[in-house]
XYZ file of C-alpha atoms in Angstrom:
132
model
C 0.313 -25.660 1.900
C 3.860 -25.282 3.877
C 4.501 -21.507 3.777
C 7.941 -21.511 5.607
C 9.833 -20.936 2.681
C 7.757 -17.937 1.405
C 7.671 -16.545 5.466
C 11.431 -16.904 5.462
C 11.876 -15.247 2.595
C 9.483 -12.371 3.666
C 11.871 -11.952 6.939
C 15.000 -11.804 4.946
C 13.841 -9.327 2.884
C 12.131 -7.358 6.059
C 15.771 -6.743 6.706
C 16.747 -4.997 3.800
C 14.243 -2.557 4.009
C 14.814 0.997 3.838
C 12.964 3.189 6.265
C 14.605 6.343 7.719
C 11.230 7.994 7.937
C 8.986 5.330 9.255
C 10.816 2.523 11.146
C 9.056 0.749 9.928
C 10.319 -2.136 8.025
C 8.549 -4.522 6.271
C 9.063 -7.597 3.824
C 6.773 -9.387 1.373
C 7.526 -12.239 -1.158
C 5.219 -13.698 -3.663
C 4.970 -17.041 -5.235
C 4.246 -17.328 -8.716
C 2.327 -19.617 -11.066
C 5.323 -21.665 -11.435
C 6.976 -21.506 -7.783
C 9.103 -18.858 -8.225
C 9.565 -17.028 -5.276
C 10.152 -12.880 -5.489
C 10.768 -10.895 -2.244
C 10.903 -7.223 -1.965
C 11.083 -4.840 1.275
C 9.767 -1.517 1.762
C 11.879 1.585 0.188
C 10.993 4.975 1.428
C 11.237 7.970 0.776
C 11.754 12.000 1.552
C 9.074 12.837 -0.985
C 6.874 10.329 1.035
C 4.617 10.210 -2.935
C 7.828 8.028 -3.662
C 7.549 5.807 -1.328
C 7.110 1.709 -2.618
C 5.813 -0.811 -0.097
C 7.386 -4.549 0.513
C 4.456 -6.209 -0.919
C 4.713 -4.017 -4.479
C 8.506 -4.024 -4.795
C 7.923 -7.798 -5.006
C 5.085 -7.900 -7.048
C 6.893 -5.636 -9.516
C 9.838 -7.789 -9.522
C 8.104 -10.672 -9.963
C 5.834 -8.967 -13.041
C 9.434 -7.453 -14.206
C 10.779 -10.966 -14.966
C 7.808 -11.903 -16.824
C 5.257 -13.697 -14.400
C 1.559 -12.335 -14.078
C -0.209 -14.697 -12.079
C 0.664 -14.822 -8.189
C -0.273 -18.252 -5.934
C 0.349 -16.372 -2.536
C 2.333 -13.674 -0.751
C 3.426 -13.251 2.560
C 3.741 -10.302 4.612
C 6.207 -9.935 7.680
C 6.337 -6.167 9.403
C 5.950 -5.783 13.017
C 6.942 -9.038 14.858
C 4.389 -7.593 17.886
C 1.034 -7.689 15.736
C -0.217 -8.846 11.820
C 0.777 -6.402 9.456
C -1.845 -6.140 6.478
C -0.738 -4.723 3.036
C -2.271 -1.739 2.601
C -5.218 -0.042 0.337
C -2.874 0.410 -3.306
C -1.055 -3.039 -2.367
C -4.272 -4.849 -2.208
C -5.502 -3.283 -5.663
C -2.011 -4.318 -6.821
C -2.405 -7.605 -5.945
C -5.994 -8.347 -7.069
C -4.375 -7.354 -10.481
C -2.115 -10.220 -10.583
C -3.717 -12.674 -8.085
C -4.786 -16.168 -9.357
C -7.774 -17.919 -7.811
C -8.575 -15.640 -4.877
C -4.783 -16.507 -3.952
C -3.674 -17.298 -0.183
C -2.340 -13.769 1.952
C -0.212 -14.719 4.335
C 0.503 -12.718 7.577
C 3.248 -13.179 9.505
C 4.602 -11.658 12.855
C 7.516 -14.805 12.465
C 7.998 -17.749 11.002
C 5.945 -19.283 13.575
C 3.163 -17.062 14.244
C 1.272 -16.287 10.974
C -2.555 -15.886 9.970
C -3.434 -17.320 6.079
C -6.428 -15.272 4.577
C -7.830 -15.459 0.971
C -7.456 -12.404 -1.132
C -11.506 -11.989 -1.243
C -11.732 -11.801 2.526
C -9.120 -8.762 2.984
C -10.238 -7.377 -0.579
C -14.068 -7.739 -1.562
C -15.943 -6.692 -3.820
C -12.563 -5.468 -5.833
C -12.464 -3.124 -8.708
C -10.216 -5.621 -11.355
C -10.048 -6.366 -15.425
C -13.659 -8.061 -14.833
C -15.040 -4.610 -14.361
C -12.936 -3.433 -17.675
C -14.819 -5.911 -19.592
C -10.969 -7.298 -19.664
């Protein structure tokens, strides 16, 4: 699968982010079911509780618009080494992923590692376990 487009999309919205505290940017979009692509960067916060990572701010946009199954997402942070989405991120996205979907990893457009959600997440807690 050609990933440029959702890498791309990651780095633009890397750019946007907002972190005074941190530095540290970070950008994530997601492809849904359909194609659509949803990007979303990391906000921060002084009340650091209220803090939203890249990879949730586009997950919840995507869900916001009414999609609920996710293809892939890529992640683009620190250009020097693979930024993985954290602990609640992953959770997040087992919620919505579709057929232990495709995590992408980027440092650039060029340099990126492709995992599968079950490799970076197993044995994960989701509506299986809620009899759902």
């Amino acid at each position: 699968m050609d990933y440029s487009k959702l890498i791309y999309k990651a780095i633009k919205a890397r750019e946007e982010a907002y972190a005074p505290y941190s530095n540290f940017k970070v950008g994530a979009s997601v492809m849904t079911e359909d194609g659509s692509i949803y990007s979303g960067c990391n906000i921060e916060n002084a009340s650091y509780g209220a803090t939203n990572c890249a990879e949730r701010t586009a997950i919840f946009k995507a869900v916001s618009e009414g999609h609920r199954k996710l293809k892939a997402i890529a992640i683009v942070g620190s250009p020097e080494e693979y930024t993985y989405p954290c602990g609640i991120c992953r959770q997040v996205i087992v919620e919505f992923s579709q057929d232990n979907m495709d995590i992408i990893i980027a440092k650039n457009k060029d340099d990126y590692i492709v995992k599968k959600l079950d490799e970076i997440m197993p044995g994960a807690f989701s509506k299986k376990d809620l009899g759902k």
